[in-house]
Short mmCIF file of C-alpha atoms and ligand atoms in Angstrom, two decimals:
data_model
loop_
_atom_site.label_atom_id
_atom_site.label_comp_id
_atom_site.label_asym_id
_atom_site.label_seq_id
_atom_site.Cartn_x
_atom_site.Cartn_y
_atom_site.Cartn_z
CA MET A 1 91.74 120.74 164.30
CA ASP A 2 89.15 121.31 161.60
CA ALA A 3 86.87 118.43 160.77
CA PHE A 4 88.16 116.35 157.86
CA TRP A 5 85.16 117.24 155.75
CA THR A 6 85.98 120.94 155.93
CA GLU A 7 89.40 120.35 154.31
CA PRO A 8 89.63 122.32 151.03
CA ASP A 9 90.30 119.22 148.90
CA TYR A 10 87.39 117.29 150.38
CA ASP A 11 84.44 117.77 148.05
CA ASP A 12 81.74 115.60 149.60
CA HIS A 13 83.61 112.50 148.48
CA GLU A 14 81.34 109.50 148.92
CA LEU A 15 84.02 107.20 150.27
CA VAL A 16 87.54 107.68 151.60
CA GLN A 17 89.16 104.51 152.87
CA LEU A 18 92.51 104.05 154.54
CA VAL A 19 93.92 100.57 153.98
CA ARG A 20 96.72 99.30 156.24
CA ASP A 21 98.36 95.89 156.08
CA PRO A 22 101.80 96.32 157.68
CA LYS A 23 102.71 92.63 157.31
CA ARG A 24 102.34 92.86 153.55
CA GLY A 25 103.84 96.37 153.41
CA LEU A 26 100.69 98.18 152.34
CA THR A 27 99.42 101.61 153.25
CA ALA A 28 96.93 102.97 150.73
CA ILE A 29 94.05 105.39 150.39
CA ILE A 30 91.09 104.66 148.15
CA ALA A 31 88.80 107.58 147.36
CA VAL A 32 85.53 107.55 145.47
CA HIS A 33 84.38 111.08 144.73
CA SER A 34 81.11 110.38 142.95
CA SER A 35 79.20 107.31 141.83
CA HIS A 36 76.39 109.39 140.33
CA LEU A 37 77.06 107.98 136.84
CA GLY A 38 78.43 104.56 137.81
CA PRO A 39 81.18 102.87 139.83
CA GLY A 40 84.09 105.11 140.81
CA ALA A 41 86.77 104.44 138.19
CA GLY A 42 90.36 105.65 138.11
CA GLY A 43 93.89 104.34 138.37
CA THR A 44 96.09 103.48 141.31
CA ARG A 45 99.20 105.62 141.82
CA VAL A 46 102.28 104.36 143.64
CA TRP A 47 104.20 107.30 145.01
CA HIS A 48 106.56 108.25 147.81
CA TYR A 49 104.86 111.08 149.70
CA GLY A 50 106.76 113.37 152.06
CA GLU A 51 103.76 113.47 154.40
CA PRO A 52 100.69 111.20 154.62
CA LYS A 53 98.50 114.30 154.22
CA ASP A 54 100.02 114.82 150.75
CA ALA A 55 98.81 111.34 149.83
CA MET A 56 95.33 112.17 151.11
CA ARG A 57 95.31 115.40 149.11
CA ASP A 58 96.36 113.51 145.97
CA ALA A 59 93.65 110.87 146.45
CA LEU A 60 90.96 113.52 147.01
CA ARG A 61 91.99 115.74 144.09
CA LEU A 62 92.65 112.94 141.64
CA SER A 63 89.38 111.13 142.38
CA ARG A 64 87.40 114.34 141.86
CA GLY A 65 89.31 114.84 138.61
CA MET A 66 88.24 111.35 137.53
CA SER A 67 84.57 112.18 138.20
CA TYR A 68 84.90 115.15 135.86
CA LYS A 69 86.92 113.25 133.25
CA ASN A 70 84.62 110.23 133.11
CA ALA A 71 81.50 112.40 132.98
CA MET A 72 82.86 114.55 130.16
CA ALA A 73 83.88 111.42 128.25
CA GLY A 74 80.25 110.29 128.37
CA LEU A 75 81.16 107.14 130.32
CA PRO A 76 78.74 105.41 132.70
CA MET A 77 81.39 105.60 135.41
CA GLY A 78 81.91 107.75 138.48
CA GLY A 79 85.25 109.02 139.71
CA GLY A 80 87.70 107.23 141.97
CA LYS A 81 91.42 106.99 142.55
CA ALA A 82 93.76 105.13 144.86
CA VAL A 83 97.24 105.96 146.08
CA ILE A 84 99.69 103.50 147.57
CA LEU A 85 102.11 105.22 149.95
CA ALA A 86 105.45 103.75 148.90
CA ASP A 87 108.97 103.97 150.28
CA GLN A 88 111.57 106.24 148.68
CA ASP A 89 112.42 103.69 145.97
CA ARG A 90 108.74 103.04 145.31
CA ASN A 91 109.25 99.31 145.88
CA LYS A 92 106.31 97.07 145.15
CA THR A 93 105.85 93.40 146.04
CA GLU A 94 103.33 90.83 144.96
CA ALA A 95 102.08 90.58 148.56
CA MET A 96 101.54 94.34 148.71
CA LEU A 97 99.63 94.38 145.42
CA HIS A 98 97.54 91.40 146.50
CA ALA A 99 96.67 93.12 149.79
CA PHE A 100 95.67 96.22 147.85
CA ALA A 101 93.61 94.24 145.35
CA GLU A 102 91.79 92.44 148.18
CA SER A 103 90.76 95.81 149.61
CA VAL A 104 89.45 96.85 146.17
CA GLU A 105 87.54 93.56 145.96
CA ALA A 106 86.06 94.13 149.43
CA LEU A 107 84.44 97.34 148.18
CA GLY A 108 82.29 95.14 145.95
CA GLY A 109 82.63 97.22 142.79
CA LYS A 110 82.24 100.71 144.27
CA TYR A 111 85.78 101.35 143.00
CA VAL A 112 87.32 100.02 139.77
CA THR A 113 91.07 100.38 139.43
CA ALA A 114 93.57 100.61 136.58
CA ALA A 115 97.16 101.75 136.05
CA ASP A 116 98.50 105.18 136.95
CA VAL A 117 102.00 106.45 137.73
CA GLY A 118 104.08 103.61 139.20
CA ILE A 119 101.76 100.78 138.14
CA THR A 120 102.60 98.59 135.14
CA GLU A 121 100.46 96.30 133.06
CA GLY A 122 102.19 93.43 134.93
CA ASP A 123 101.02 94.91 138.25
CA ILE A 124 97.46 95.00 136.91
CA VAL A 125 97.75 91.30 136.07
CA THR A 126 99.01 90.66 139.64
CA MET A 127 96.03 92.55 141.10
CA SER A 128 93.60 90.68 138.86
CA ALA A 129 94.37 87.48 140.81
CA LYS A 130 92.55 89.04 143.79
CA THR A 131 89.94 91.32 142.28
CA SER A 132 87.75 91.52 139.21
CA TYR A 133 87.34 95.27 139.69
CA VAL A 134 90.39 96.05 137.62
CA SER A 135 90.98 97.00 133.98
CA GLY A 136 93.78 97.59 131.49
CA LEU A 137 94.68 93.89 131.23
CA PRO A 138 96.86 92.68 128.34
CA LEU A 139 94.98 91.85 125.19
CA ASP A 140 94.43 88.29 124.01
CA ASN A 141 94.71 89.34 120.39
CA GLY A 142 94.75 92.45 118.23
CA SER A 143 91.05 92.47 117.39
CA THR A 144 89.73 93.80 120.70
CA ALA A 145 90.31 97.11 122.42
CA GLY A 146 91.81 97.59 125.86
CA GLY A 147 95.25 97.02 127.32
CA ASP A 148 97.79 99.87 127.32
CA PRO A 149 95.73 103.08 127.30
CA GLY A 150 98.60 105.26 125.93
CA PRO A 151 97.79 104.89 122.21
CA TYR A 152 94.10 105.68 122.85
CA THR A 153 95.04 108.75 124.87
CA ALA A 154 97.27 109.88 121.99
CA LEU A 155 94.46 109.33 119.47
CA GLY A 156 92.09 111.56 121.44
CA ILE A 157 94.70 114.29 121.80
CA TYR A 158 95.51 114.19 118.08
CA GLN A 159 91.80 114.58 117.28
CA GLY A 160 91.52 117.37 119.86
CA ILE A 161 94.47 119.19 118.28
CA LYS A 162 92.75 118.94 114.89
CA ALA A 163 89.59 120.42 116.42
CA ALA A 164 91.63 123.26 117.95
CA ALA A 165 93.36 123.97 114.63
CA ARG A 166 89.94 124.16 112.97
CA HIS A 167 88.49 126.37 115.68
CA ARG A 168 91.38 128.80 116.13
CA LEU A 169 93.38 128.64 112.89
CA GLY A 170 90.53 127.85 110.49
CA LYS A 171 92.48 124.84 109.19
CA ASN A 172 90.84 121.56 108.24
CA SER A 173 94.12 119.65 108.29
CA LEU A 174 97.32 119.67 110.32
CA ASP A 175 99.35 119.99 107.12
CA GLY A 176 101.98 122.65 107.82
CA VAL A 177 100.69 123.32 111.36
CA HIS A 178 103.63 123.71 113.74
CA ILE A 179 103.18 121.57 116.89
CA ALA A 180 105.64 121.76 119.79
CA ILE A 181 105.45 118.62 121.90
CA GLN A 182 106.77 118.44 125.47
CA GLY A 183 107.41 114.82 126.42
CA THR A 184 107.93 112.07 123.85
CA GLY A 185 106.91 109.12 126.04
CA SER A 186 103.94 106.86 125.41
CA VAL A 187 101.43 109.67 124.78
CA GLY A 188 103.67 112.39 123.27
CA SER A 189 105.28 110.04 120.75
CA GLY A 190 101.85 108.75 119.71
CA VAL A 191 100.60 112.31 119.12
CA ALA A 192 103.77 113.12 117.16
CA ARG A 193 103.41 110.09 114.88
CA LEU A 194 99.73 110.76 114.12
CA ALA A 195 100.33 114.47 113.47
CA ALA A 196 103.38 113.73 111.27
CA LYS A 197 101.21 111.58 109.00
CA ASP A 198 99.07 114.68 108.35
CA GLY A 199 102.12 116.76 107.45
CA ALA A 200 102.42 118.71 110.71
CA ARG A 201 105.73 120.44 111.41
CA LEU A 202 107.08 119.07 114.69
CA THR A 203 109.36 120.41 117.40
CA LEU A 204 109.98 117.87 120.16
CA ALA A 205 111.58 117.93 123.60
CA ASP A 206 112.11 115.39 126.34
CA ILE A 207 114.51 115.12 129.27
CA ASN A 208 115.51 111.93 127.45
CA GLN A 209 117.09 114.04 124.70
CA THR A 210 118.39 111.03 122.77
CA GLY A 211 114.86 109.63 122.49
CA ALA A 212 113.40 112.99 121.41
CA SER A 213 116.14 113.44 118.78
CA ALA A 214 115.65 109.93 117.40
CA LEU A 215 111.88 110.51 117.08
CA ALA A 216 112.46 113.92 115.45
CA ASP A 217 114.83 112.30 112.92
CA GLU A 218 112.31 109.55 112.20
CA LEU A 219 109.44 111.98 111.67
CA GLY A 220 111.36 114.77 109.93
CA GLY A 221 110.99 117.17 112.88
CA GLN A 222 113.36 119.08 115.09
CA ALA A 223 114.39 118.39 118.69
CA VAL A 224 115.14 121.18 121.17
CA VAL A 225 116.43 121.14 124.74
CA PRO A 226 113.68 120.60 127.38
CA ASP A 227 113.95 124.17 128.71
CA ALA A 228 113.19 125.65 125.29
CA ILE A 229 109.97 123.85 124.41
CA LEU A 230 107.37 125.93 126.29
CA ALA A 231 108.50 129.20 124.69
CA THR A 232 108.93 127.73 121.19
CA GLU A 233 107.17 129.78 118.53
CA CYS A 234 104.49 127.42 117.23
CA ASP A 235 100.79 127.09 116.41
CA VAL A 236 100.06 124.41 119.00
CA LEU A 237 101.87 123.62 122.23
CA SER A 238 101.13 120.06 123.33
CA PRO A 239 102.25 119.31 126.91
CA ASN A 240 102.59 115.55 127.35
CA ALA A 241 105.03 115.25 130.22
CA LEU A 242 104.32 116.84 133.59
CA GLY A 243 101.49 118.60 135.36
CA ALA A 244 101.51 122.21 136.67
CA ILE A 245 103.63 123.48 133.76
CA LEU A 246 101.34 126.44 133.04
CA ASN A 247 102.22 129.08 135.64
CA ASP A 248 102.64 132.89 135.70
CA GLU A 249 106.13 132.69 134.23
CA SER A 250 105.59 130.04 131.56
CA ILE A 251 102.28 131.55 130.38
CA ALA A 252 103.95 134.94 129.92
CA ALA A 253 106.60 133.28 127.74
CA LEU A 254 104.26 131.14 125.58
CA ASN A 255 104.51 131.78 121.86
CA THR A 256 101.56 129.73 120.66
CA GLN A 257 97.89 130.17 119.77
CA ILE A 258 96.76 126.84 121.21
CA VAL A 259 97.61 124.65 124.21
CA ALA A 260 96.32 121.10 123.69
CA GLY A 261 98.06 118.15 125.29
CA GLY A 262 97.60 115.13 127.51
CA ALA A 263 99.49 115.91 130.71
CA ASN A 264 97.17 115.86 133.72
CA ASN A 265 96.61 119.06 135.72
CA GLN A 266 98.50 121.39 133.39
CA LEU A 267 97.26 124.57 135.09
CA ALA A 268 99.44 125.20 138.16
CA ARG A 269 96.59 127.17 139.80
CA SER A 270 92.97 127.73 138.90
CA HIS A 271 93.55 131.35 137.75
CA HIS A 272 95.99 130.19 135.07
CA GLY A 273 93.11 129.23 132.78
CA GLU A 274 92.04 132.86 132.88
CA GLN A 275 95.59 134.01 132.16
CA LEU A 276 95.70 131.85 129.04
CA ALA A 277 92.37 133.30 127.90
CA GLU A 278 93.61 136.85 128.54
CA ARG A 279 96.58 136.13 126.31
CA GLY A 280 94.18 134.94 123.60
CA ILE A 281 95.43 131.36 123.78
CA LEU A 282 92.89 128.59 123.12
CA TYR A 283 93.17 125.98 125.87
CA ALA A 284 91.86 122.42 125.58
CA PRO A 285 90.99 121.39 129.17
CA ASP A 286 93.37 118.51 129.94
CA TYR A 287 90.87 116.06 131.35
CA VAL A 288 88.62 116.45 128.32
CA ILE A 289 91.28 116.04 125.63
CA ASN A 290 93.20 113.24 127.39
CA ALA A 291 90.20 110.97 128.06
CA GLY A 292 91.03 108.43 125.30
CA GLY A 293 92.88 106.16 127.73
CA ILE A 294 90.12 106.01 130.34
CA ILE A 295 87.57 105.49 127.56
CA SER A 296 89.49 102.39 126.50
CA VAL A 297 90.03 101.15 130.08
CA ALA A 298 86.38 101.74 131.08
CA MET A 299 84.93 100.16 127.95
CA GLU A 300 87.24 97.15 128.37
CA TYR A 301 85.95 96.78 131.94
CA LEU A 302 82.29 97.15 130.98
CA CYS A 303 82.62 94.66 128.11
CA ARG A 304 84.38 92.13 130.37
CA SER A 305 81.63 92.50 132.98
CA GLU A 306 78.99 91.85 130.32
CA GLY A 307 80.98 89.02 128.69
CA THR A 308 81.04 90.77 125.31
CA PRO A 309 84.10 91.59 123.17
CA CYS A 310 85.32 95.18 123.38
CA LEU A 311 85.44 96.32 119.79
CA ILE A 312 88.12 98.75 118.68
CA GLU A 313 85.60 100.64 116.51
CA ASP A 314 83.33 101.22 119.53
CA VAL A 315 86.21 102.63 121.57
CA GLU A 316 87.33 104.79 118.65
CA ALA A 317 83.77 106.04 118.13
CA ARG A 318 83.63 107.20 121.77
CA ILE A 319 87.05 108.84 121.46
CA GLY A 320 85.76 110.50 118.29
CA GLN A 321 83.36 112.51 120.46
CA ILE A 322 86.22 114.37 122.17
CA PRO A 323 86.49 117.05 119.43
CA GLN A 324 82.78 117.77 119.63
CA ARG A 325 82.96 118.11 123.42
CA LEU A 326 85.88 120.53 123.09
CA GLU A 327 84.00 122.52 120.47
CA GLU A 328 81.04 122.87 122.85
CA ILE A 329 83.37 124.11 125.59
CA TRP A 330 85.11 126.66 123.37
CA THR A 331 81.82 127.92 121.92
CA GLU A 332 80.37 128.38 125.42
CA SER A 333 83.61 129.98 126.56
CA GLY A 334 83.46 132.40 123.62
CA SER A 335 79.87 133.42 124.30
CA SER A 336 80.15 133.65 128.10
CA GLY A 337 83.62 135.20 128.28
CA LEU A 338 84.60 132.58 130.85
CA PRO A 339 87.81 130.54 130.47
CA SER A 340 87.49 127.08 128.90
CA ASP A 341 88.63 125.27 132.07
CA VAL A 342 85.85 126.93 134.07
CA ILE A 343 83.26 126.00 131.43
CA ALA A 344 84.49 122.38 131.41
CA ASP A 345 84.27 122.15 135.21
CA ARG A 346 80.74 123.54 135.17
CA MET A 347 79.62 121.10 132.49
CA ALA A 348 81.18 118.20 134.42
CA GLN A 349 79.60 119.29 137.71
CA LYS A 350 76.19 119.43 136.06
CA LEU A 351 76.65 115.93 134.62
CA ILE A 352 77.51 114.48 138.04
CA GLY A 353 74.61 116.26 139.69
CA ARG A 354 76.66 118.67 141.79
P1 LIG B 1 105.56 108.52 129.91
O1 LIG B 1 106.26 108.33 131.18
O2 LIG B 1 105.54 107.42 128.89
O3 LIG B 1 106.16 109.81 129.16
C1 LIG B 1 106.42 111.02 129.80
C2 LIG B 1 107.65 111.60 129.12
O4 LIG B 1 107.87 112.91 129.63
C3 LIG B 1 108.93 110.79 129.40
O5 LIG B 1 109.55 110.47 128.16
C4 LIG B 1 109.77 111.74 130.24
O6 LIG B 1 111.16 111.59 130.02
C5 LIG B 1 109.27 113.09 129.77
N1 LIG B 1 109.53 114.21 130.66
C6 LIG B 1 109.50 114.23 132.02
N2 LIG B 1 109.83 115.45 132.47
C7 LIG B 1 110.05 116.21 131.38
C8 LIG B 1 110.41 117.58 131.19
N3 LIG B 1 110.61 118.40 132.21
N4 LIG B 1 110.55 118.04 129.92
C9 LIG B 1 110.36 117.22 128.87
N5 LIG B 1 110.02 115.92 128.99
C10 LIG B 1 109.87 115.43 130.22
O7 LIG B 1 104.08 108.98 130.31
P2 LIG B 1 102.82 109.02 129.36
O8 LIG B 1 101.99 107.82 129.61
O9 LIG B 1 103.23 109.39 127.98
O10 LIG B 1 102.00 110.25 130.02
C11 LIG B 1 102.34 111.60 129.72
C12 LIG B 1 101.40 112.53 130.45
O11 LIG B 1 100.06 112.27 130.04
C13 LIG B 1 101.42 112.38 131.98
O12 LIG B 1 101.20 113.65 132.54
C14 LIG B 1 100.23 111.49 132.24
O13 LIG B 1 99.71 111.71 133.54
C15 LIG B 1 99.26 111.98 131.19
N6 LIG B 1 98.25 110.99 130.82
C16 LIG B 1 98.63 109.78 130.33
C17 LIG B 1 97.65 108.86 129.97
C18 LIG B 1 98.01 107.52 129.38
O14 LIG B 1 97.11 106.83 128.89
N7 LIG B 1 99.27 107.11 129.39
C19 LIG B 1 96.29 109.18 130.11
C20 LIG B 1 95.94 110.45 130.58
C21 LIG B 1 96.94 111.34 130.95
#
């Protein structure tokens, strides 16, 4: 068997830890990809994996992704991620979460955790009983930032869409710009509401069709069946549901000038960024445009560590840098002829000293 460190998803990760506590029902992997810019920060995912090696692959890929995302967001944080290998029903218990949190605590701050798929704000509170290296805790009042990252992620995406409309369509406002949104959950609905205020024309889709229709009615948009959204004729396609939705087939069917949305890992394979560019579609690299949530979570953590209040205006100011970062990527992409996802990766790698 090849050595672990020659595995394709292993990218000189600084720390990969397997945590087992059978009595408390925990098997987890914690991965820190890079601490070049600060402690490895990224959420914990609870997932049922077919094979343990799939969990390892997820931890390795996701933690590297967090290094890139945090670096491009200008945060003094490295990249980390944890996965808890759950049963088929993804059951969680307090004992399991405590065991996990104790293992995070034992790393002494090398890894800072937060919510990801399968972890609720309540779970974060449970973990906080055993570790201080956790963020995304409920807010005491409305005057400080932090808590649920969804609205901050949506804010960054909305601003990124405005930047894309300026760059590609020459428009200074979203008034009349047609945005097709896949997924009307926490992030997608937030993007829809912000864009509607600017007069954008909205087409929405979600597998929860009742929810998508209700939101479309509220905002004066239109709802379509989930299968129709990717090929909808629009100015901006905003994927806010699943990853890996941009593949050979879906890219060939796209009828948009811009793809700018919050779903993680939208490109099914690395060459799909090039395919988008060949079709003349402006792509906002997902981990750059969707960084609003981690900006909030990281700044909440840093403020708590320093004992200072985390001000909403400071978080919003950092999120306000997302459009500029995208503009730099697109400008460099235009002058070099390289796809925007490749440019973003190169910029991120430089920032983390790789
Ligand atoms: P969510 O669960 O609140 O919403 C996702 C929505 O997508 C749900 O309403 C779901 O029904 C819908 N959906 C699932 N499959 C679909 C399909 N095939 N077609 C149409 N709709 C479908 O999740 P969220 O927090 O809004 O996150 C959305 C995406 O953004 C995810 O990919 C997530 O990883 C990413 N993201 C979220 C955050 C955050 O702060 N919440 C931060 C960064 C990235």
